[in-house]
Short mmCIF file of C-alpha atoms in Angstrom, two decimals:
data_model
loop_
_atom_site.label_atom_id
_atom_site.label_comp_id
_atom_site.label_asym_id
_atom_site.label_seq_id
_atom_site.Cartn_x
_atom_site.Cartn_y
_atom_site.Cartn_z
CA MET A 20 -91.79 17.53 -85.65
CA PRO A 21 -88.72 18.74 -83.95
CA ILE A 22 -85.97 15.89 -83.42
CA PRO A 23 -85.96 14.56 -79.56
CA ALA A 24 -82.27 14.61 -78.85
CA GLY A 25 -81.34 12.82 -75.32
CA SER A 26 -84.83 11.90 -74.93
CA HIS A 27 -84.22 8.34 -76.53
CA GLU A 28 -87.65 6.82 -75.57
CA PRO A 29 -88.34 3.76 -77.63
CA ASP A 30 -90.94 3.74 -80.51
CA PRO A 31 -93.93 2.00 -78.54
CA ASP A 32 -95.05 0.00 -81.58
CA THR A 33 -91.62 -1.31 -83.05
CA GLY A 34 -89.59 -0.92 -80.12
CA GLU A 35 -87.20 0.56 -82.33
CA HIS A 36 -84.07 2.94 -81.17
CA GLU A 37 -83.83 1.01 -77.92
CA MET A 38 -79.91 0.32 -78.32
CA ALA A 39 -79.72 3.45 -80.07
CA ALA A 40 -80.04 4.87 -76.53
CA TYR A 41 -76.54 3.77 -75.69
CA PHE A 42 -74.76 5.50 -78.78
CA PRO A 43 -74.46 8.75 -77.05
CA VAL A 44 -72.81 6.87 -74.13
CA LEU A 45 -70.56 5.12 -76.12
CA LEU A 46 -69.52 8.51 -77.28
CA PHE A 47 -68.96 9.83 -74.10
CA LEU A 48 -66.93 6.94 -73.31
CA LEU A 49 -64.46 7.61 -76.40
CA VAL A 50 -64.51 11.29 -75.52
CA GLY A 51 -63.57 10.37 -72.09
CA LEU A 52 -60.78 8.19 -73.45
CA SER A 53 -59.57 11.05 -76.00
CA PHE A 54 -59.53 13.70 -73.51
CA PRO A 55 -56.83 12.52 -71.21
CA ILE A 56 -54.50 11.21 -74.43
CA ILE A 57 -54.87 14.69 -76.32
CA THR A 58 -54.24 16.35 -73.05
CA LEU A 59 -51.14 14.29 -71.90
CA PHE A 60 -49.84 14.75 -75.71
CA ILE A 61 -49.90 18.43 -75.37
CA ALA A 62 -48.28 18.65 -72.10
CA TRP A 63 -45.51 16.32 -73.64
CA LEU A 64 -44.99 18.91 -76.46
CA VAL A 65 -44.38 21.81 -74.21
CA ARG A 66 -42.81 20.17 -70.64
CA PRO A 67 -38.89 19.69 -70.31
CA ASN A 68 -37.57 16.50 -70.14
CA ARG A 69 -34.53 16.40 -68.08
CA PRO A 70 -34.34 13.05 -66.37
CA ASN A 71 -30.94 12.01 -64.32
CA ASP A 72 -30.33 9.10 -61.93
CA VAL A 73 -31.23 10.63 -58.87
CA LYS A 74 -34.51 11.91 -60.04
CA SER A 75 -35.78 9.04 -61.79
CA SER A 76 -35.01 6.40 -58.73
CA VAL A 77 -37.97 5.47 -56.79
CA TYR A 78 -38.78 7.46 -53.68
CA GLU A 79 -38.04 6.00 -50.25
CA CYS A 80 -37.17 8.57 -48.03
CA GLY A 81 -33.75 9.40 -49.68
CA ILE A 82 -32.47 5.66 -49.25
CA GLU A 83 -31.52 3.55 -52.06
CA PRO A 84 -34.63 0.98 -52.48
CA GLU A 85 -33.12 -2.54 -51.59
CA THR A 86 -35.81 -4.61 -52.74
CA PRO A 87 -38.53 -4.03 -55.43
CA ALA A 88 -41.92 -3.21 -54.41
CA TRP A 89 -43.54 -6.12 -56.32
CA THR A 90 -43.75 -8.65 -53.41
CA ARG A 91 -46.79 -10.87 -51.74
CA VAL A 92 -49.23 -9.10 -50.02
CA SER A 93 -51.25 -10.06 -46.66
CA VAL A 94 -53.92 -12.42 -47.21
CA ARG A 95 -56.58 -10.32 -45.76
CA PHE A 96 -56.97 -8.39 -48.90
CA TYR A 97 -58.14 -11.41 -50.39
CA ILE A 98 -60.72 -12.36 -47.86
CA ILE A 99 -62.29 -8.96 -48.31
CA ALA A 100 -62.30 -9.65 -52.31
CA VAL A 101 -63.92 -12.93 -51.79
CA LEU A 102 -66.49 -11.03 -49.14
CA PHE A 103 -67.23 -8.32 -51.83
CA VAL A 104 -68.04 -10.72 -54.52
CA ILE A 105 -70.64 -12.28 -52.24
CA PHE A 106 -72.07 -9.07 -50.84
CA ASP A 107 -72.26 -7.24 -54.30
CA VAL A 108 -73.69 -9.88 -56.58
CA GLU A 109 -76.45 -9.81 -53.51
CA THR A 110 -76.69 -6.02 -53.60
CA ILE A 111 -77.17 -6.45 -57.63
CA PHE A 112 -79.83 -9.04 -56.99
CA LEU A 113 -81.69 -6.44 -54.64
CA PHE A 114 -81.87 -4.04 -57.41
CA PRO A 115 -84.68 -5.72 -60.05
CA TRP A 116 -86.31 -6.71 -56.93
CA ALA A 117 -86.70 -3.27 -55.75
CA VAL A 118 -87.66 -1.69 -59.25
CA LYS A 119 -90.85 -4.17 -58.98
CA TYR A 120 -91.15 -3.80 -55.17
CA GLY A 121 -94.34 -1.84 -55.50
CA VAL A 122 -95.76 -4.30 -57.88
CA LEU A 123 -94.72 -7.45 -55.91
CA GLY A 124 -96.13 -6.20 -52.59
CA LEU A 125 -96.32 -9.15 -49.65
CA PHE A 126 -95.03 -11.76 -51.85
CA GLY A 127 -91.90 -9.77 -53.07
CA PHE A 128 -91.37 -8.71 -49.07
CA ILE A 129 -91.81 -12.49 -48.01
CA GLU A 130 -89.38 -13.86 -50.82
CA MET A 131 -86.74 -11.36 -50.19
CA SER A 132 -86.92 -11.66 -46.21
CA ILE A 133 -85.99 -15.47 -46.85
CA PHE A 134 -83.29 -14.33 -49.12
CA LEU A 135 -82.07 -11.79 -47.08
CA LEU A 136 -82.21 -14.29 -43.82
CA ILE A 137 -79.92 -16.70 -45.82
CA LEU A 138 -77.54 -14.04 -46.19
CA VAL A 139 -77.57 -12.73 -43.03
CA VAL A 140 -76.70 -16.69 -41.66
CA GLY A 141 -73.92 -16.47 -43.66
CA TYR A 142 -72.82 -12.93 -42.66
CA ILE A 143 -72.81 -14.00 -39.13
CA TYR A 144 -70.56 -17.29 -39.79
CA ALA A 145 -68.40 -14.82 -41.49
CA TRP A 146 -68.00 -12.84 -38.46
CA ARG A 147 -67.62 -15.45 -36.14
CA LYS A 148 -64.93 -16.94 -38.17
CA GLY A 149 -63.13 -13.65 -37.62
CA ALA A 150 -63.23 -13.02 -41.62
CA LEU A 151 -64.52 -9.21 -40.85
CA GLN A 152 -61.60 -8.79 -38.17
CA TRP A 153 -58.55 -6.78 -39.56
CA ALA A 154 -55.54 -7.36 -37.59
CA MET B 7 -80.00 9.80 -92.26
CA LYS B 8 -79.41 13.74 -91.99
CA GLU B 9 -81.92 13.15 -88.89
CA GLN B 10 -80.17 10.78 -87.18
CA LEU B 11 -76.75 12.34 -87.80
CA ILE B 12 -78.24 15.30 -85.78
CA GLN B 13 -79.67 13.23 -83.25
CA TYR B 14 -77.27 10.87 -82.33
CA LEU B 15 -74.11 12.50 -83.10
CA ALA B 16 -74.13 16.23 -83.47
CA VAL B 17 -76.46 16.80 -80.23
CA PRO B 18 -74.53 14.65 -78.14
CA MET B 19 -71.23 15.79 -79.03
CA LEU B 20 -72.05 19.18 -78.00
CA GLN B 21 -73.74 18.11 -74.92
CA ILE B 22 -70.73 16.21 -74.03
CA ALA B 23 -68.29 19.21 -74.60
CA ALA B 24 -70.39 21.60 -73.02
CA ILE B 25 -70.68 18.94 -69.61
CA ILE B 26 -66.81 18.32 -69.56
CA GLY B 27 -65.89 21.99 -70.15
CA VAL B 28 -68.25 22.89 -67.04
CA MET B 29 -67.23 20.02 -65.25
CA LEU B 30 -63.61 21.10 -65.43
CA LEU B 31 -64.28 24.72 -64.53
CA CYS B 32 -66.08 23.30 -61.43
CA VAL B 33 -63.33 21.17 -60.46
CA MET B 34 -61.09 24.11 -60.70
CA TYR B 35 -62.84 26.32 -58.55
CA LEU B 36 -64.07 23.49 -56.24
CA VAL B 37 -60.16 23.15 -55.48
CA LEU B 38 -60.13 26.80 -54.86
CA TRP B 39 -63.24 26.89 -52.58
CA GLU B 40 -61.80 24.07 -50.59
CA ARG B 41 -58.66 25.84 -49.90
CA LYS B 42 -60.55 28.63 -49.03
CA LEU B 43 -63.00 27.16 -46.93
CA ILE B 44 -60.37 24.95 -44.83
CA ALA B 45 -58.44 28.13 -44.31
CA PHE B 46 -61.11 29.82 -43.11
CA MET B 47 -61.98 27.22 -40.85
CA GLN B 48 -58.30 27.35 -39.59
CA VAL B 49 -58.04 31.02 -39.22
CA ARG B 50 -56.28 31.44 -42.24
CA MET B 51 -56.55 33.24 -45.49
CA GLY B 52 -55.70 30.73 -48.10
CA PRO B 53 -54.34 31.74 -51.68
CA MET B 54 -54.22 35.53 -51.98
CA ARG B 55 -51.70 36.42 -54.41
CA VAL B 56 -53.05 35.29 -57.91
CA GLY B 57 -55.92 37.67 -58.95
CA TYR B 58 -58.34 39.00 -56.12
CA HIS B 59 -58.63 36.72 -53.24
CA GLY B 60 -56.97 34.08 -55.21
CA LEU B 61 -59.67 33.86 -58.05
CA LEU B 62 -57.41 33.26 -60.78
CA GLN B 63 -55.30 30.70 -58.37
CA PRO B 64 -56.83 27.40 -60.43
CA ILE B 65 -55.53 28.83 -63.84
CA ALA B 66 -51.83 29.26 -62.44
CA ASP B 67 -52.07 25.65 -60.90
CA VAL B 68 -53.24 24.24 -64.51
CA VAL B 69 -50.46 25.94 -66.36
CA LYS B 70 -48.01 24.75 -63.62
CA LEU B 71 -49.11 21.29 -63.86
CA LEU B 72 -48.95 21.37 -67.85
CA LEU B 73 -45.49 22.65 -67.92
CA LYS B 74 -44.13 20.33 -65.39
CA GLU B 75 -41.66 17.45 -66.13
CA ASP B 76 -42.92 14.21 -66.04
CA VAL B 77 -40.86 11.95 -63.89
CA VAL B 78 -41.00 8.34 -64.25
CA PRO B 79 -38.94 6.07 -62.01
CA LYS B 80 -36.59 3.78 -64.07
CA ALA B 81 -37.89 0.71 -61.84
CA ALA B 82 -41.51 1.60 -62.93
CA ASP B 83 -43.71 -0.21 -65.79
CA ARG B 84 -43.49 2.42 -67.98
CA TRP B 85 -46.84 1.87 -69.89
CA VAL B 86 -49.17 0.79 -67.08
CA HIS B 87 -47.96 4.08 -65.33
CA LEU B 88 -48.92 6.13 -68.41
CA ILE B 89 -52.51 4.45 -68.78
CA SER B 90 -53.59 4.23 -65.42
CA PRO B 91 -54.25 8.04 -64.90
CA ILE B 92 -56.41 7.31 -68.24
CA ILE B 93 -58.12 4.54 -66.86
CA LEU B 94 -59.28 6.72 -63.69
CA MET B 95 -60.34 9.30 -66.03
CA ILE B 96 -62.75 7.53 -68.39
CA PRO B 97 -64.94 6.39 -66.01
CA ALA B 98 -65.08 9.66 -64.02
CA LEU B 99 -66.20 11.78 -67.06
CA ALA B 100 -68.52 8.76 -68.46
CA CYS B 101 -70.73 8.95 -65.67
CA PHE B 102 -71.97 12.26 -66.40
CA ALA B 103 -73.58 10.58 -69.34
CA VAL B 104 -76.79 9.60 -67.23
CA ILE B 105 -77.02 12.72 -64.72
CA PRO B 106 -79.99 14.87 -65.53
CA PHE B 107 -79.18 18.46 -65.22
CA THR B 108 -82.49 20.17 -65.17
CA GLY B 109 -85.87 18.75 -66.30
CA THR B 110 -87.20 20.83 -68.81
CA SER B 111 -85.58 20.47 -72.55
CA PHE B 112 -84.40 23.40 -74.64
CA GLU B 113 -86.48 23.89 -77.40
CA VAL B 114 -84.07 25.24 -80.58
CA GLY B 115 -85.93 26.51 -83.54
CA ALA B 116 -84.99 25.53 -87.20
CA PHE B 117 -81.92 27.58 -88.16
CA THR B 118 -79.12 27.78 -91.23
CA ILE B 119 -75.49 27.42 -90.51
CA PRO B 120 -74.08 30.28 -92.17
CA LEU B 121 -71.05 29.86 -94.61
CA VAL B 122 -71.30 26.58 -95.36
CA ASN B 123 -75.42 27.08 -95.62
CA TYR B 124 -76.52 23.84 -93.82
CA ASP B 125 -80.05 23.96 -92.56
CA VAL B 126 -80.24 22.49 -89.35
CA PRO B 127 -84.21 21.25 -88.57
CA ALA B 128 -85.73 22.21 -85.34
CA LEU B 129 -84.45 20.33 -81.77
CA THR B 130 -85.43 19.60 -78.49
CA VAL B 131 -82.12 19.42 -76.50
CA THR B 132 -82.42 17.71 -72.98
CA SER B 133 -80.00 18.30 -70.34
CA TRP B 134 -79.12 14.81 -70.11
CA VAL B 135 -76.83 12.78 -72.67
CA ALA B 136 -78.86 9.64 -72.32
CA ASP B 137 -81.75 8.98 -70.10
CA LEU B 138 -80.84 5.02 -69.59
CA ASN B 139 -83.64 2.85 -67.92
CA ILE B 140 -80.72 1.45 -66.07
CA GLY B 141 -79.19 4.78 -65.20
CA LEU B 142 -78.21 4.19 -61.76
CA LEU B 143 -76.93 0.65 -62.62
CA TYR B 144 -74.81 2.39 -65.26
CA PHE B 145 -73.56 4.60 -62.79
CA LEU B 146 -72.69 1.93 -60.21
CA ALA B 147 -71.04 -0.02 -62.79
CA ILE B 148 -69.01 2.55 -64.41
CA SER B 149 -67.76 4.34 -61.47
CA SER B 150 -66.58 1.41 -59.87
CA LEU B 151 -64.05 0.62 -62.92
CA GLY B 152 -61.91 3.50 -61.38
CA VAL B 153 -60.50 1.35 -58.83
CA TYR B 154 -58.43 -0.41 -61.64
CA GLY B 155 -56.98 2.90 -62.30
CA LEU B 156 -55.56 3.19 -58.49
CA VAL B 157 -54.57 -0.41 -58.69
CA LEU B 158 -52.47 0.00 -61.55
CA ALA B 159 -51.04 3.28 -60.77
CA GLY B 160 -49.89 1.83 -57.17
CA TRP B 161 -48.35 -1.18 -58.88
CA SER B 162 -46.78 0.40 -61.77
CA SER B 163 -44.87 2.78 -59.52
CA ASN B 164 -42.85 -0.10 -58.13
CA SER B 165 -42.66 1.96 -55.02
CA LYS B 166 -43.20 0.62 -51.43
CA TYR B 167 -45.73 3.82 -50.56
CA SER B 168 -47.63 3.46 -53.90
CA MET B 169 -48.01 -0.15 -53.60
CA LEU B 170 -49.47 0.04 -50.12
CA GLY B 171 -51.42 2.88 -51.12
CA SER B 172 -53.20 1.18 -53.92
CA LEU B 173 -53.80 -1.88 -51.64
CA ARG B 174 -55.40 -0.35 -49.44
CA SER B 175 -57.66 1.89 -51.66
CA ALA B 176 -58.79 -1.46 -53.43
CA ALA B 177 -59.80 -3.09 -50.50
CA GLN B 178 -61.22 0.26 -49.16
CA MET B 179 -63.23 0.81 -52.34
CA ILE B 180 -64.76 -2.27 -52.94
CA SER B 181 -65.78 -2.60 -49.16
CA TYR B 182 -67.72 0.40 -49.44
CA GLU B 183 -69.15 -0.19 -52.74
CA VAL B 184 -71.94 -2.64 -50.91
CA PRO B 185 -73.22 -0.20 -48.27
CA LEU B 186 -73.23 2.35 -51.11
CA GLY B 187 -75.36 -0.33 -53.42
CA LEU B 188 -77.42 -1.00 -50.41
CA SER B 189 -78.41 2.66 -49.81
CA ILE B 190 -80.06 3.16 -52.64
CA VAL B 191 -82.10 0.12 -53.07
CA ALA B 192 -84.78 1.94 -50.86
CA ILE B 193 -84.74 4.71 -53.64
CA LEU B 194 -85.30 2.32 -56.36
CA MET B 195 -88.21 0.72 -54.25
CA LEU B 196 -89.83 4.10 -53.68
CA SER B 197 -89.35 5.30 -57.46
CA GLY B 198 -89.80 2.00 -59.16
CA THR B 199 -87.41 2.86 -61.56
CA ALA B 200 -83.58 2.92 -62.01
CA SER B 201 -83.73 5.86 -64.85
CA LEU B 202 -82.26 8.77 -62.92
CA VAL B 203 -84.45 11.40 -64.68
CA GLY B 204 -87.27 8.87 -63.49
CA ILE B 205 -86.33 9.08 -60.11
CA VAL B 206 -86.57 12.81 -59.87
CA GLU B 207 -90.13 12.52 -61.84
CA ALA B 208 -91.24 10.39 -59.16
CA GLN B 209 -90.43 12.85 -56.33
CA GLN B 210 -92.22 15.49 -58.52
CA GLU B 211 -95.06 13.08 -58.36
CA ALA B 212 -94.86 12.02 -54.87
CA GLY B 213 -94.96 15.91 -53.95
CA HIS B 214 -91.61 15.61 -51.80
CA TRP B 215 -88.05 14.60 -51.74
CA TRP B 216 -87.46 11.15 -51.13
CA LEU B 217 -85.34 12.39 -48.14
CA PHE B 218 -88.69 13.55 -46.53
CA TRP B 219 -90.57 10.33 -47.42
CA ALA B 220 -92.82 9.96 -44.51
CA PRO B 221 -94.58 6.40 -44.59
CA LEU B 222 -96.42 6.49 -41.46
CA GLY B 223 -97.14 10.49 -41.37
CA VAL B 224 -95.42 10.71 -38.45
CA PRO B 225 -93.09 14.09 -38.30
CA LEU B 226 -89.44 13.60 -38.23
CA LEU B 227 -89.84 9.71 -38.93
CA TRP B 228 -87.98 9.79 -42.17
CA PRO B 229 -86.34 6.69 -42.99
CA GLN B 230 -84.43 7.95 -45.92
CA PHE B 231 -82.21 9.98 -43.67
CA ILE B 232 -80.49 6.58 -42.72
CA GLY B 233 -80.00 6.03 -46.36
CA LEU B 234 -78.66 9.30 -47.17
CA PHE B 235 -76.16 8.83 -44.19
CA LEU B 236 -75.17 5.57 -45.76
CA TYR B 237 -74.91 6.56 -49.25
CA PHE B 238 -72.63 9.86 -47.86
CA VAL B 239 -70.51 8.07 -45.72
CA ALA B 240 -70.14 5.46 -48.32
CA ALA B 241 -69.43 8.03 -50.87
CA VAL B 242 -66.86 9.87 -48.76
CA ALA B 243 -64.88 6.57 -48.53
CA GLU B 244 -64.99 5.63 -52.32
CA THR B 245 -63.70 8.84 -53.26
CA ASN B 246 -60.81 8.42 -50.95
CA ARG B 247 -61.73 11.72 -49.23
CA ALA B 248 -60.80 12.60 -45.51
CA PRO B 249 -61.54 11.16 -42.75
CA PHE B 250 -61.47 8.08 -45.05
CA ASP B 251 -58.21 9.17 -46.87
CA LEU B 252 -56.44 6.25 -45.87
CA PRO B 253 -54.79 5.55 -49.86
CA GLU B 254 -53.08 8.56 -49.46
CA ALA B 255 -52.35 9.34 -45.91
CA GLU B 256 -49.57 11.73 -46.21
CA THR B 257 -48.43 11.01 -42.75
CA GLU B 258 -47.64 7.54 -43.09
CA LEU B 259 -47.58 6.64 -47.03
CA VAL B 260 -46.21 9.88 -48.50
CA ALA B 261 -48.92 10.45 -51.16
CA GLY B 262 -50.24 6.73 -51.22
CA PHE B 263 -50.90 5.44 -54.97
CA HIS B 264 -49.87 8.67 -56.61
CA THR B 265 -46.24 9.28 -55.00
CA GLU B 266 -44.51 8.58 -58.25
CA TYR B 267 -46.58 10.70 -60.31
CA SER B 268 -46.11 14.35 -61.57
CA GLY B 269 -47.28 16.75 -63.89
CA MET B 270 -50.12 16.03 -65.98
CA LYS B 271 -50.43 12.50 -65.14
CA PHE B 272 -50.83 13.62 -61.47
CA ALA B 273 -53.21 16.15 -62.47
CA PHE B 274 -55.48 13.40 -64.13
CA MET B 275 -55.66 11.45 -60.72
CA PHE B 276 -56.66 14.80 -59.11
CA LEU B 277 -59.11 15.73 -61.38
CA ALA B 278 -60.52 12.04 -61.27
CA GLU B 279 -60.93 12.58 -57.63
CA TYR B 280 -62.72 15.97 -57.67
CA LEU B 281 -64.95 14.66 -60.47
CA ASN B 282 -65.83 11.70 -58.54
CA MET B 283 -66.66 14.04 -55.52
CA ILE B 284 -69.13 16.04 -58.05
CA LEU B 285 -70.72 12.99 -59.03
CA ALA B 286 -71.43 11.81 -55.73
CA ALA B 287 -72.92 15.05 -54.76
CA LEU B 288 -74.92 15.17 -58.01
CA ILE B 289 -76.32 11.71 -57.05
CA VAL B 290 -77.17 12.69 -53.51
CA SER B 291 -78.91 15.63 -54.95
CA VAL B 292 -81.05 13.47 -57.59
CA LEU B 293 -81.86 10.84 -55.31
CA PHE B 294 -82.28 12.14 -51.93
CA LEU B 295 -82.98 15.90 -52.43
CA GLY B 296 -85.19 16.16 -55.66
CA GLY B 297 -82.45 17.12 -58.20
CA TRP B 298 -83.61 20.05 -60.51
CA LEU B 299 -86.73 20.55 -58.01
CA PRO B 300 -86.91 23.61 -56.05
CA VAL B 301 -85.44 23.87 -52.60
CA THR B 302 -88.85 24.85 -51.39
CA PHE B 303 -90.46 21.87 -53.03
CA GLY B 304 -93.49 20.34 -51.22
CA ILE B 305 -94.28 23.13 -49.15
CA PRO B 306 -97.61 24.80 -50.52
CA GLY B 307 -97.48 27.94 -52.35
CA LEU B 308 -93.69 28.18 -52.19
CA SER B 309 -92.91 25.45 -54.87
CA GLU B 310 -94.55 27.01 -57.80
CA LEU B 311 -93.02 30.25 -56.78
CA PHE B 312 -89.39 29.24 -57.26
CA GLY B 313 -90.02 26.86 -59.90
CA ASN B 314 -88.98 29.53 -62.76
CA PHE B 315 -87.28 32.72 -61.77
CA LEU B 316 -87.20 33.78 -65.56
CA PRO B 317 -91.13 33.40 -66.70
CA PHE B 318 -90.45 35.25 -69.55
CA LEU B 319 -87.96 33.10 -71.22
CA GLY B 320 -90.73 30.15 -71.02
CA GLY B 321 -89.32 26.70 -71.12
CA ALA B 322 -85.77 27.94 -71.15
CA GLY B 323 -86.34 29.93 -67.89
CA ALA B 324 -87.71 26.86 -66.23
CA ALA B 325 -84.31 24.87 -67.46
CA ILE B 326 -82.23 27.38 -66.31
CA THR B 327 -84.10 27.70 -62.58
CA GLY B 328 -83.77 23.90 -62.78
CA PHE B 329 -79.97 23.93 -63.10
CA PHE B 330 -79.62 26.53 -60.58
CA TRP B 331 -81.48 24.59 -57.80
CA LEU B 332 -79.37 21.60 -58.46
CA ALA B 333 -76.23 23.68 -58.34
CA LEU B 334 -77.04 24.89 -54.99
CA LYS B 335 -77.69 21.66 -54.00
CA VAL B 336 -74.43 20.12 -54.96
CA PHE B 337 -72.81 23.21 -53.86
CA LEU B 338 -74.22 22.51 -50.23
CA VAL B 339 -73.34 18.70 -50.33
CA LEU B 340 -69.81 19.64 -51.53
CA THR B 341 -69.18 22.03 -48.76
CA VAL B 342 -70.27 19.49 -46.20
CA TYR B 343 -67.62 17.05 -48.25
CA LEU B 344 -64.86 19.71 -47.57
CA TRP B 345 -66.09 20.51 -43.72
CA LEU B 346 -65.50 16.74 -43.05
CA ARG B 347 -62.26 17.25 -44.03
CA ALA B 348 -61.35 20.20 -41.63
CA THR B 349 -63.27 18.56 -38.69
CA PHE B 350 -62.42 14.84 -38.37
CA PRO B 351 -59.37 13.25 -37.75
CA ARG B 352 -58.05 10.19 -40.15
CA TYR B 353 -59.36 6.94 -39.34
CA ARG B 354 -57.15 3.93 -38.65
CA TYR B 355 -57.35 1.28 -41.04
CA ASP B 356 -58.79 -1.31 -39.00
CA GLN B 357 -61.57 0.93 -37.72
CA LEU B 358 -62.24 2.13 -41.62
CA MET B 359 -63.09 -1.87 -42.20
CA SER B 360 -64.98 -2.50 -39.11
CA LEU B 361 -67.11 0.38 -39.84
CA GLY B 362 -67.72 -0.51 -43.19
CA TRP B 363 -68.44 -4.29 -42.56
CA LYS B 364 -69.90 -4.29 -39.33
CA TRP B 365 -71.70 -1.17 -39.05
CA LEU B 366 -72.74 -0.02 -42.56
CA ILE B 367 -73.49 -3.15 -44.07
CA PRO B 368 -76.00 -4.61 -41.25
CA MET B 369 -77.55 -1.05 -41.43
CA GLY B 370 -78.01 -0.96 -45.03
CA LEU B 371 -79.87 -4.29 -44.99
CA ALA B 372 -81.92 -3.15 -42.10
CA HIS B 373 -82.46 0.01 -44.25
CA VAL B 374 -83.99 -2.24 -47.15
CA MET B 375 -86.29 -4.22 -44.96
CA VAL B 376 -87.61 -1.25 -42.80
CA THR B 377 -88.38 0.58 -45.99
CA ALA B 378 -89.90 -2.33 -47.45
CA LEU B 379 -91.91 -2.81 -44.39
CA PHE B 380 -93.10 0.77 -44.40
CA MET B 381 -94.00 0.63 -48.24
CA LEU B 382 -95.96 -2.69 -47.40
CA LEU B 383 -97.71 -1.15 -44.41
CA ARG B 384 -99.17 1.93 -46.41
CA GLY B 385 -100.16 -0.51 -49.02
#
């Protein structure tokens, strides 16, 4: 019996190995973390380091920066962030429904129509209030 | 114990090493292909000096970036400046964990590693690192973490251009996340699973790519073309590519969020952008274009003919053929990606926002409901 690497189907009887399927993903995350760190370390070993005042000043078309860049930002970005949270949660809510849509049939269709109708009312409200208007 | 070590540690590590190695090579030559293609479209030659027609140019670029001095502005936050390219790289690499590159597994017979005399039992090695039943959700979740890298990179530089670039990119990426999510809901409905392997297998079972799903049997009435369009536009915006490259609009923001980056740190931001492009092309190929299935799939007679180029290799031949078809599809999608850059001028920021919020989101919602209705009508 060959070892099935990669196809981490859970055992139909015991349901074993279910979390084990995520172990290679964890490995991938760790490799993804260590790869840039190791490469940056190698670059640190081989690259020159000759800083001077002009080189390490912040770029602003050759003019001395008068103020730091850490200032307040337009309220538009916050509105976009709030809208994003609403619509992204809604999208995620659609995912499990979509996977099981073939089973749910007409019931699923009507229920999701009602859900999306409520959402569309909110969307139209946001549009009328000018939340989607940039500038 | 030994079996578990091989199954969960040794084989995945080899797969990860192979995927990262191949993908870095792909990025290097994707950059060269971009420069050559755009040069061709602008009646120039592109890189010609290093190697034959510039074929060694990517290697020269890597060596140059590795040997460049790392300039960090005095006013910057040094630590955040250092970790933000790393934060960008982790999701760009980790997303490859769920991508199925080919359908057939490689059968490796039992063998002994020489010198240490270590006996390895027979193995079945798949082309994917992990086939999660939430594969597509994992991809969306991990890939959207990249926005933290962009925001921190722009903020930590303490430069006005970087700051503006990162603010723009954050707003742009979260705005286009919504149509991106909506465009793939229809694929989940058709496949009945979120596993990327399962989605391709569902297309194999259905006998056609999801792109050519014709619910009413009417020729050319293919609702998933809207899905592909939505996904592709959103993916171009997510990866900050032209014509939506506002975060690094060089005519107004110098280089946007990576203005203050140089050397290897810059290389990682660049690498992450191109890895994300390849990922987007892979997802388009898997969801809409049938993944590893042949280009002729669905045409009677032809689909079997091109299913295995190397029948004398058996299963390995089918696996290599699958790789080839997926690579061809990814290459074509990426070429369209680059073609967009050569053709379209950059959007204005308010146009970008209204395209995302006022056009793509209603289109995405309508697309979901239309697909649901068609599925219901077909029973």
